[in-house]
């Protein structure tokens, strides 16, 4: 059975927690728990990048899959970068081709979608990976918020 | 150019997985175990051993759940009478 973490009641570490959103695990690193932070960072970024690798950047979409994105955004700017890549590269047709898709409203012209958009299990699994990475980083951020600094003087920037 | 290559990493989904997509459960659970143990454990001694044990246990439980659902759908439900 594993030991419990060393979180204690005390002042909340707001800055390390914010840094933990900017880069997963950075909050723990600033608090002096370097191994812990780097391992959490590797885990979260690994899950997120694996998701984008499996499902493509289309699995992070702020407009079309907003509910998924709310959780994916927990992983930090990397989620916004993937969404930007999706918008700037795929949805503009700079990579792949834009092809007409069946219109939801027959009076409107058919919307254009990228030829890289799929409904495969790979895309869904990729979405789930990025979603999980975002939620896990929320856990890591909450841990950074409450964790006692390794240095008694407090966290170091 | 994108038409000339079979797969553009990070831009196109992997299609080569076919019906083996469910095997991606293993790396996902491993990643969750890495983060969970990093946050939860007080000491980092023996960290990777605990990560591997958690990964194996979680995958085993998920596999058993999948087996139970398979047996229920293919063997129990057909036994139910429709009348």
PDB file of C-alpha atoms in Angstrom:
ATOM      1  CA  UNK A   1       0.000   0.000   0.000  1.00  0.00           C
ATOM      2  CA  UNK A   2       1.395   3.396  -0.925  1.00  0.00           C
ATOM      3  CA  UNK A   3       1.944   6.245   1.459  1.00  0.00           C
ATOM      4  CA  UNK A   4      -0.251   9.288   1.410  1.00  0.00           C
ATOM      5  CA  UNK A   5       0.908  12.645   0.079  1.00  0.00           C
ATOM      6  CA  UNK A   6       2.297  15.371   2.331  1.00  0.00           C
ATOM      7  CA  UNK A   7      -0.399  17.967   1.697  1.00  0.00           C
ATOM      8  CA  UNK A   8      -1.234  19.994   4.775  1.00  0.00           C
ATOM      9  CA  UNK A   9      -3.678  22.646   5.826  1.00  0.00           C
ATOM     10  CA  UNK A  10      -2.054  26.025   5.307  1.00  0.00           C
ATOM     11  CA  UNK A  11      -1.837  28.905   2.859  1.00  0.00           C
ATOM     12  CA  UNK A  12      -2.765  27.996  -0.695  1.00  0.00           C
ATOM     13  CA  UNK A  13       0.027  28.109  -3.289  1.00  0.00           C
ATOM     14  CA  UNK A  14      -1.750  30.188  -5.925  1.00  0.00           C
ATOM     15  CA  UNK A  15       1.277  31.058  -8.061  1.00  0.00           C
ATOM     16  CA  UNK A  16       2.663  27.500  -8.309  1.00  0.00           C
ATOM     17  CA  UNK A  17      -0.859  26.287  -9.107  1.00  0.00           C
ATOM     18  CA  UNK A  18      -1.133  28.836 -11.923  1.00  0.00           C
ATOM     19  CA  UNK A  19       2.288  27.801 -13.208  1.00  0.00           C
ATOM     20  CA  UNK A  20       1.057  24.210 -13.077  1.00  0.00           C
ATOM     21  CA  UNK A  21      -1.601  25.119 -15.603  1.00  0.00           C
ATOM     22  CA  UNK A  22       0.925  26.896 -17.851  1.00  0.00           C
ATOM     23  CA  UNK A  23       3.155  23.800 -17.821  1.00  0.00           C
ATOM     24  CA  UNK A  24       1.864  20.641 -16.123  1.00  0.00           C
ATOM     25  CA  UNK A  25       3.920  19.717 -13.063  1.00  0.00           C
ATOM     26  CA  UNK A  26       5.722  23.074 -12.888  1.00  0.00           C
ATOM     27  CA  UNK A  27       3.839  23.934  -9.694  1.00  0.00           C
ATOM     28  CA  UNK A  28       5.391  20.981  -7.863  1.00  0.00           C
ATOM     29  CA  UNK A  29       8.826  21.863  -9.300  1.00  0.00           C
ATOM     30  CA  UNK A  30       8.517  25.430  -7.963  1.00  0.00           C
ATOM     31  CA  UNK A  31       7.531  24.024  -4.585  1.00  0.00           C
ATOM     32  CA  UNK A  32      10.777  22.037  -4.518  1.00  0.00           C
ATOM     33  CA  UNK A  33       9.264  18.651  -5.387  1.00  0.00           C
ATOM     34  CA  UNK A  34      11.249  18.332  -8.595  1.00  0.00           C
ATOM     35  CA  UNK A  35      10.970  14.567  -9.170  1.00  0.00           C
ATOM     36  CA  UNK A  36       7.262  14.633  -8.477  1.00  0.00           C
ATOM     37  CA  UNK A  37       6.715  17.581 -10.795  1.00  0.00           C
ATOM     38  CA  UNK A  38       8.760  16.254 -13.681  1.00  0.00           C
ATOM     39  CA  UNK A  39       7.069  12.864 -13.487  1.00  0.00           C
ATOM     40  CA  UNK A  40       3.625  14.446 -13.475  1.00  0.00           C
ATOM     41  CA  UNK A  41       4.737  16.653 -16.375  1.00  0.00           C
ATOM     42  CA  UNK A  42       5.941  13.652 -18.356  1.00  0.00           C
ATOM     43  CA  UNK A  43       2.746  11.745 -17.670  1.00  0.00           C
ATOM     44  CA  UNK A  44       0.363  14.537 -18.629  1.00  0.00           C
ATOM     45  CA  UNK A  45       2.235  15.755 -21.689  1.00  0.00           C
ATOM     46  CA  UNK A  46       2.794  12.137 -22.711  1.00  0.00           C
ATOM     47  CA  UNK A  47      -0.930  11.363 -22.559  1.00  0.00           C
ATOM     48  CA  UNK A  48      -1.822  14.573 -24.390  1.00  0.00           C
ATOM     49  CA  UNK A  49       0.752  14.147 -27.168  1.00  0.00           C
ATOM     50  CA  UNK A  50      -0.171  10.476 -27.521  1.00  0.00           C
ATOM     51  CA  UNK A  51      -3.778  11.584 -27.991  1.00  0.00           C
ATOM     52  CA  UNK A  52      -2.871  14.074 -30.708  1.00  0.00           C
ATOM     53  CA  UNK A  53      -0.597  11.497 -32.332  1.00  0.00           C
ATOM     54  CA  UNK A  54      -3.356   8.878 -32.397  1.00  0.00           C
ATOM     55  CA  UNK A  55      -6.290  11.128 -33.253  1.00  0.00           C
ATOM     56  CA  UNK A  56      -4.680  14.074 -35.022  1.00  0.00           C
ATOM     57  CA  UNK A  57      -5.122  17.710 -34.016  1.00  0.00           C
ATOM     58  CA  UNK A  58      -8.761  17.430 -35.047  1.00  0.00           C
ATOM     59  CA  UNK A  59      -9.434  15.744 -31.700  1.00  0.00           C
ATOM     60  CA  UNK A  60      -8.946  19.133 -29.993  1.00  0.00           C
ATOM     61  CA  UNK A  61     -11.611  21.494 -31.291  1.00  0.00           C
ATOM     62  CA  UNK A  62     -12.757  24.470 -29.231  1.00  0.00           C
ATOM     63  CA  UNK A  63     -15.752  25.241 -31.440  1.00  0.00           C
ATOM     64  CA  UNK A  64     -17.143  21.907 -32.607  1.00  0.00           C
ATOM     65  CA  UNK A  65     -16.330  19.843 -29.505  1.00  0.00           C
ATOM     66  CA  UNK A  66     -16.644  22.511 -26.829  1.00  0.00           C
ATOM     67  CA  UNK A  67     -17.613  20.176 -23.991  1.00  0.00           C
ATOM     68  CA  UNK A  68     -14.588  17.959 -24.611  1.00  0.00           C
ATOM     69  CA  UNK A  69     -12.411  21.048 -24.904  1.00  0.00           C
ATOM     70  CA  UNK A  70     -13.413  22.393 -21.493  1.00  0.00           C
ATOM     71  CA  UNK A  71     -11.685  19.386 -19.912  1.00  0.00           C
ATOM     72  CA  UNK A  72      -8.849  19.253 -22.460  1.00  0.00           C
ATOM     73  CA  UNK A  73      -8.024  22.886 -21.649  1.00  0.00           C
ATOM     74  CA  UNK A  74      -7.034  21.705 -18.186  1.00  0.00           C
ATOM     75  CA  UNK A  75      -3.777  20.527 -19.773  1.00  0.00           C
ATOM     76  CA  UNK A  76      -2.869  24.183 -20.342  1.00  0.00           C
ATOM     77  CA  UNK A  77      -1.649  26.139 -23.371  1.00  0.00           C
ATOM     78  CA  UNK A  78      -0.761  22.930 -25.180  1.00  0.00           C
ATOM     79  CA  UNK A  79      -4.508  22.330 -25.661  1.00  0.00           C
ATOM     80  CA  UNK A  80      -4.975  25.827 -27.105  1.00  0.00           C
ATOM     81  CA  UNK A  81      -1.971  25.235 -29.371  1.00  0.00           C
ATOM     82  CA  UNK A  82      -3.537  22.028 -30.696  1.00  0.00           C
ATOM     83  CA  UNK A  83      -6.831  23.847 -31.245  1.00  0.00           C
ATOM     84  CA  UNK A  84      -4.983  26.625 -33.062  1.00  0.00           C
ATOM     85  CA  UNK A  85      -3.227  24.051 -35.270  1.00  0.00           C
ATOM     86  CA  UNK A  86      -6.581  22.469 -36.027  1.00  0.00           C
ATOM     87  CA  UNK A  87      -8.091  25.830 -36.994  1.00  0.00           C
ATOM     88  CA  UNK A  88      -5.084  27.239 -38.841  1.00  0.00           C
ATOM     89  CA  UNK A  89      -3.931  24.138 -40.697  1.00  0.00           C
ATOM     90  CA  UNK A  90      -6.831  21.759 -41.204  1.00  0.00           C
ATOM     91  CA  UNK A  91      -9.907  23.992 -41.256  1.00  0.00           C
ATOM     92  CA  UNK A  92      -8.346  26.454 -43.661  1.00  0.00           C
ATOM     93  CA  UNK A  93      -7.249  23.706 -46.044  1.00  0.00           C
ATOM     94  CA  UNK A  94      -3.559  24.591 -45.753  1.00  0.00           C
ATOM     95  CA  UNK A  95      -2.992  20.909 -45.034  1.00  0.00           C
ATOM     96  CA  UNK A  96      -5.247  18.419 -46.773  1.00  0.00           C
ATOM     97  CA  UNK A  97      -8.237  19.528 -48.860  1.00  0.00           C
ATOM     98  CA  UNK A  98     -11.545  21.156 -48.038  1.00  0.00           C
ATOM     99  CA  UNK A  99     -14.460  19.063 -49.229  1.00  0.00           C
ATOM    100  CA  UNK A 100     -18.207  19.746 -48.996  1.00  0.00           C
ATOM    101  CA  UNK A 101     -20.104  17.871 -46.326  1.00  0.00           C
ATOM    102  CA  UNK A 102     -23.869  17.251 -46.164  1.00  0.00           C
ATOM    103  CA  UNK A 103     -25.541  20.486 -45.026  1.00  0.00           C
ATOM    104  CA  UNK A 104     -27.608  20.486 -41.848  1.00  0.00           C
ATOM    105  CA  UNK A 105     -29.761  23.219 -43.423  1.00  0.00           C
ATOM    106  CA  UNK A 106     -30.584  22.524 -47.113  1.00  0.00           C
ATOM    107  CA  UNK A 107     -31.097  26.232 -47.793  1.00  0.00           C
ATOM    108  CA  UNK A 108     -27.492  26.993 -46.936  1.00  0.00           C
ATOM    109  CA  UNK A 109     -24.467  26.041 -49.033  1.00  0.00           C
ATOM    110  CA  UNK A 110     -22.776  22.824 -47.879  1.00  0.00           C
ATOM    111  CA  UNK A 111     -20.116  23.470 -45.246  1.00  0.00           C
ATOM    112  CA  UNK A 112     -16.523  22.713 -46.122  1.00  0.00           C
ATOM    113  CA  UNK A 113     -14.627  20.253 -43.937  1.00  0.00           C
ATOM    114  CA  UNK A 114     -11.065  19.055 -44.105  1.00  0.00           C
ATOM    115  CA  UNK A 115     -10.366  15.767 -45.817  1.00  0.00           C
ATOM    116  CA  UNK A 116      -8.439  14.803 -42.660  1.00  0.00           C
ATOM    117  CA  UNK A 117     -11.606  14.827 -40.559  1.00  0.00           C
ATOM    118  CA  UNK A 118     -12.665  11.305 -39.694  1.00  0.00           C
ATOM    119  CA  UNK A 119     -15.150   9.499 -37.506  1.00  0.00           C
ATOM    120  CA  UNK A 120     -12.764   6.642 -36.757  1.00  0.00           C
ATOM    121  CA  UNK A 121     -12.160   5.105 -33.342  1.00  0.00           C
ATOM    122  CA  UNK A 122      -8.643   6.565 -33.509  1.00  0.00           C
ATOM    123  CA  UNK A 123     -10.088  10.061 -33.485  1.00  0.00           C
ATOM    124  CA  UNK A 124     -12.380   9.255 -30.570  1.00  0.00           C
ATOM    125  CA  UNK A 125      -9.594   7.591 -28.597  1.00  0.00           C
ATOM    126  CA  UNK A 126      -7.355  10.599 -29.266  1.00  0.00           C
ATOM    127  CA  UNK A 127     -10.078  12.890 -27.956  1.00  0.00           C
ATOM    128  CA  UNK A 128     -10.339  10.723 -24.845  1.00  0.00           C
ATOM    129  CA  UNK A 129      -6.545  10.818 -24.296  1.00  0.00           C
ATOM    130  CA  UNK A 130      -6.478  14.639 -24.443  1.00  0.00           C
ATOM    131  CA  UNK A 131      -9.561  14.799 -22.209  1.00  0.00           C
ATOM    132  CA  UNK A 132      -7.877  12.534 -19.648  1.00  0.00           C
ATOM    133  CA  UNK A 133      -4.676  14.612 -19.766  1.00  0.00           C
ATOM    134  CA  UNK A 134      -6.670  17.761 -19.023  1.00  0.00           C
ATOM    135  CA  UNK A 135      -8.475  16.190 -16.079  1.00  0.00           C
ATOM    136  CA  UNK A 136      -5.260  14.710 -14.674  1.00  0.00           C
ATOM    137  CA  UNK A 137      -3.631  18.134 -14.814  1.00  0.00           C
ATOM    138  CA  UNK A 138      -6.525  19.572 -12.811  1.00  0.00           C
ATOM    139  CA  UNK A 139      -5.672  16.983 -10.149  1.00  0.00           C
ATOM    140  CA  UNK A 140      -1.995  17.991 -10.314  1.00  0.00           C
ATOM    141  CA  UNK A 141      -2.910  21.695 -10.075  1.00  0.00           C
ATOM    142  CA  UNK A 142      -5.063  21.045  -6.999  1.00  0.00           C
ATOM    143  CA  UNK A 143      -2.146  19.107  -5.500  1.00  0.00           C
ATOM    144  CA  UNK A 144       0.204  22.052  -6.133  1.00  0.00           C
ATOM    145  CA  UNK A 145      -2.334  24.361  -4.525  1.00  0.00           C
ATOM    146  CA  UNK A 146      -2.246  22.446  -1.237  1.00  0.00           C
ATOM    147  CA  UNK A 147       1.195  20.840  -1.160  1.00  0.00           C
ATOM    148  CA  UNK A 148       3.659  21.900   1.517  1.00  0.00           C
ATOM    149  CA  UNK A 149       6.821  23.407  -0.031  1.00  0.00           C
ATOM    150  CA  UNK A 150       9.954  21.256   0.288  1.00  0.00           C
ATOM    151  CA  UNK A 151      11.799  24.370   1.412  1.00  0.00           C
ATOM    152  CA  UNK A 152      10.352  25.682   4.714  1.00  0.00           C
ATOM    153  CA  UNK A 153      10.793  29.256   3.459  1.00  0.00           C
ATOM    154  CA  UNK A 154       8.219  28.631   0.764  1.00  0.00           C
ATOM    155  CA  UNK A 155       8.214  28.161  -2.980  1.00  0.00           C
ATOM    156  CA  UNK A 156      10.936  29.605  -5.205  1.00  0.00           C
ATOM    157  CA  UNK A 157      10.394  31.148  -8.608  1.00  0.00           C
TER     158      UNK A 157
ATOM    159  CA  UNK B   1       2.329  16.932 -50.873  1.00  0.00           C
ATOM    160  CA  UNK B   2      -0.015  15.591 -48.232  1.00  0.00           C
ATOM    161  CA  UNK B   3      -1.517  13.277 -50.842  1.00  0.00           C
ATOM    162  CA  UNK B   4       1.832  11.581 -51.382  1.00  0.00           C
ATOM    163  CA  UNK B   5       2.376  10.271 -47.870  1.00  0.00           C
ATOM    164  CA  UNK B   6       0.328   7.616 -46.140  1.00  0.00           C
ATOM    165  CA  UNK B   7       0.077   9.307 -42.792  1.00  0.00           C
ATOM    166  CA  UNK B   8       0.973  12.748 -41.439  1.00  0.00           C
ATOM    167  CA  UNK B   9       1.738  12.394 -37.703  1.00  0.00           C
ATOM    168  CA  UNK B  10      -0.211  14.767 -35.441  1.00  0.00           C
ATOM    169  CA  UNK B  11      -2.376  15.903 -38.358  1.00  0.00           C
ATOM    170  CA  UNK B  12      -4.125  12.721 -39.443  1.00  0.00           C
ATOM    171  CA  UNK B  13      -5.563  10.049 -37.167  1.00  0.00           C
ATOM    172  CA  UNK B  14      -3.806   6.702 -37.181  1.00  0.00           C
ATOM    173  CA  UNK B  15      -5.889   4.353 -39.293  1.00  0.00           C
ATOM    174  CA  UNK B  16      -3.536   1.382 -39.100  1.00  0.00           C
ATOM    175  CA  UNK B  17      -4.868   0.384 -35.703  1.00  0.00           C
ATOM    176  CA  UNK B  18      -7.986  -1.166 -37.201  1.00  0.00           C
ATOM    177  CA  UNK B  19      -9.859  -3.209 -34.627  1.00  0.00           C
ATOM    178  CA  UNK B  20      -6.927  -3.106 -32.217  1.00  0.00           C
ATOM    179  CA  UNK B  21      -7.770   0.413 -31.038  1.00  0.00           C
ATOM    180  CA  UNK B  22      -8.757  -0.914 -27.615  1.00  0.00           C
ATOM    181  CA  UNK B  23      -5.095  -1.804 -26.950  1.00  0.00           C
ATOM    182  CA  UNK B  24      -4.513   1.930 -26.499  1.00  0.00           C
ATOM    183  CA  UNK B  25      -6.081   1.403 -23.079  1.00  0.00           C
ATOM    184  CA  UNK B  26      -2.671   0.137 -21.888  1.00  0.00           C
ATOM    185  CA  UNK B  27      -0.642   3.329 -22.557  1.00  0.00           C
ATOM    186  CA  UNK B  28      -3.529   5.485 -21.324  1.00  0.00           C
ATOM    187  CA  UNK B  29      -3.692   3.624 -18.022  1.00  0.00           C
ATOM    188  CA  UNK B  30       0.115   3.754 -17.768  1.00  0.00           C
ATOM    189  CA  UNK B  31       0.041   7.553 -18.191  1.00  0.00           C
ATOM    190  CA  UNK B  32      -2.665   7.921 -15.576  1.00  0.00           C
ATOM    191  CA  UNK B  33      -0.653   5.703 -13.207  1.00  0.00           C
ATOM    192  CA  UNK B  34       2.478   7.827 -13.730  1.00  0.00           C
ATOM    193  CA  UNK B  35       0.593  11.001 -12.778  1.00  0.00           C
ATOM    194  CA  UNK B  36      -1.433   9.407  -9.993  1.00  0.00           C
ATOM    195  CA  UNK B  37       1.614   7.945  -8.246  1.00  0.00           C
ATOM    196  CA  UNK B  38       3.581  11.192  -8.693  1.00  0.00           C
ATOM    197  CA  UNK B  39       0.851  13.110  -6.867  1.00  0.00           C
ATOM    198  CA  UNK B  40      -0.300  10.538  -4.359  1.00  0.00           C
ATOM    199  CA  UNK B  41       2.874   8.964  -2.958  1.00  0.00           C
ATOM    200  CA  UNK B  42       4.837  10.630  -0.187  1.00  0.00           C
ATOM    201  CA  UNK B  43       8.126   9.013  -1.164  1.00  0.00           C
ATOM    202  CA  UNK B  44       9.458   8.572  -4.694  1.00  0.00           C
ATOM    203  CA  UNK B  45      11.386   5.431  -3.669  1.00  0.00           C
ATOM    204  CA  UNK B  46      10.106   2.431  -5.621  1.00  0.00           C
ATOM    205  CA  UNK B  47       8.002   4.763  -7.743  1.00  0.00           C
ATOM    206  CA  UNK B  48       8.246   2.871 -11.043  1.00  0.00           C
ATOM    207  CA  UNK B  49       7.439  -0.442  -9.392  1.00  0.00           C
ATOM    208  CA  UNK B  50       4.218   1.023  -7.989  1.00  0.00           C
ATOM    209  CA  UNK B  51       3.410   2.573 -11.373  1.00  0.00           C
ATOM    210  CA  UNK B  52       3.810  -0.809 -13.095  1.00  0.00           C
ATOM    211  CA  UNK B  53       1.724  -2.574 -10.447  1.00  0.00           C
ATOM    212  CA  UNK B  54      -1.072  -0.020 -10.731  1.00  0.00           C
ATOM    213  CA  UNK B  55      -0.971  -0.270 -14.536  1.00  0.00           C
ATOM    214  CA  UNK B  56      -1.219  -4.064 -14.461  1.00  0.00           C
ATOM    215  CA  UNK B  57      -4.005  -4.059 -11.858  1.00  0.00           C
ATOM    216  CA  UNK B  58      -6.094  -1.391 -13.616  1.00  0.00           C
ATOM    217  CA  UNK B  59      -5.736  -3.090 -16.994  1.00  0.00           C
ATOM    218  CA  UNK B  60      -6.644  -6.451 -15.455  1.00  0.00           C
ATOM    219  CA  UNK B  61      -9.791  -4.987 -13.886  1.00  0.00           C
ATOM    220  CA  UNK B  62     -10.777  -3.287 -17.130  1.00  0.00           C
ATOM    221  CA  UNK B  63     -10.159  -6.540 -19.013  1.00  0.00           C
ATOM    222  CA  UNK B  64     -12.333  -8.484 -16.580  1.00  0.00           C
ATOM    223  CA  UNK B  65     -15.095  -5.895 -16.927  1.00  0.00           C
ATOM    224  CA  UNK B  66     -14.882  -6.181 -20.710  1.00  0.00           C
ATOM    225  CA  UNK B  67     -15.053  -9.998 -20.430  1.00  0.00           C
ATOM    226  CA  UNK B  68     -18.078  -9.786 -18.133  1.00  0.00           C
ATOM    227  CA  UNK B  69     -19.886  -7.464 -20.538  1.00  0.00           C
ATOM    228  CA  UNK B  70     -18.973  -9.729 -23.480  1.00  0.00           C
ATOM    229  CA  UNK B  71     -20.378 -12.787 -21.704  1.00  0.00           C
ATOM    230  CA  UNK B  72     -23.514 -10.909 -20.701  1.00  0.00           C
ATOM    231  CA  UNK B  73     -24.208  -9.600 -24.206  1.00  0.00           C
ATOM    232  CA  UNK B  74     -23.412 -12.775 -26.147  1.00  0.00           C
ATOM    233  CA  UNK B  75     -24.493 -15.519 -23.732  1.00  0.00           C
ATOM    234  CA  UNK B  76     -26.923 -14.164 -21.127  1.00  0.00           C
ATOM    235  CA  UNK B  77     -29.067 -11.858 -23.226  1.00  0.00           C
ATOM    236  CA  UNK B  78     -29.813 -14.534 -25.888  1.00  0.00           C
ATOM    237  CA  UNK B  79     -31.197 -16.728 -23.091  1.00  0.00           C
ATOM    238  CA  UNK B  80     -33.793 -14.127 -22.166  1.00  0.00           C
ATOM    239  CA  UNK B  81     -37.270 -14.819 -23.465  1.00  0.00           C
ATOM    240  CA  UNK B  82     -38.899 -12.165 -25.562  1.00  0.00           C
ATOM    241  CA  UNK B  83     -42.500 -13.135 -24.699  1.00  0.00           C
TER     242      UNK B  83
END
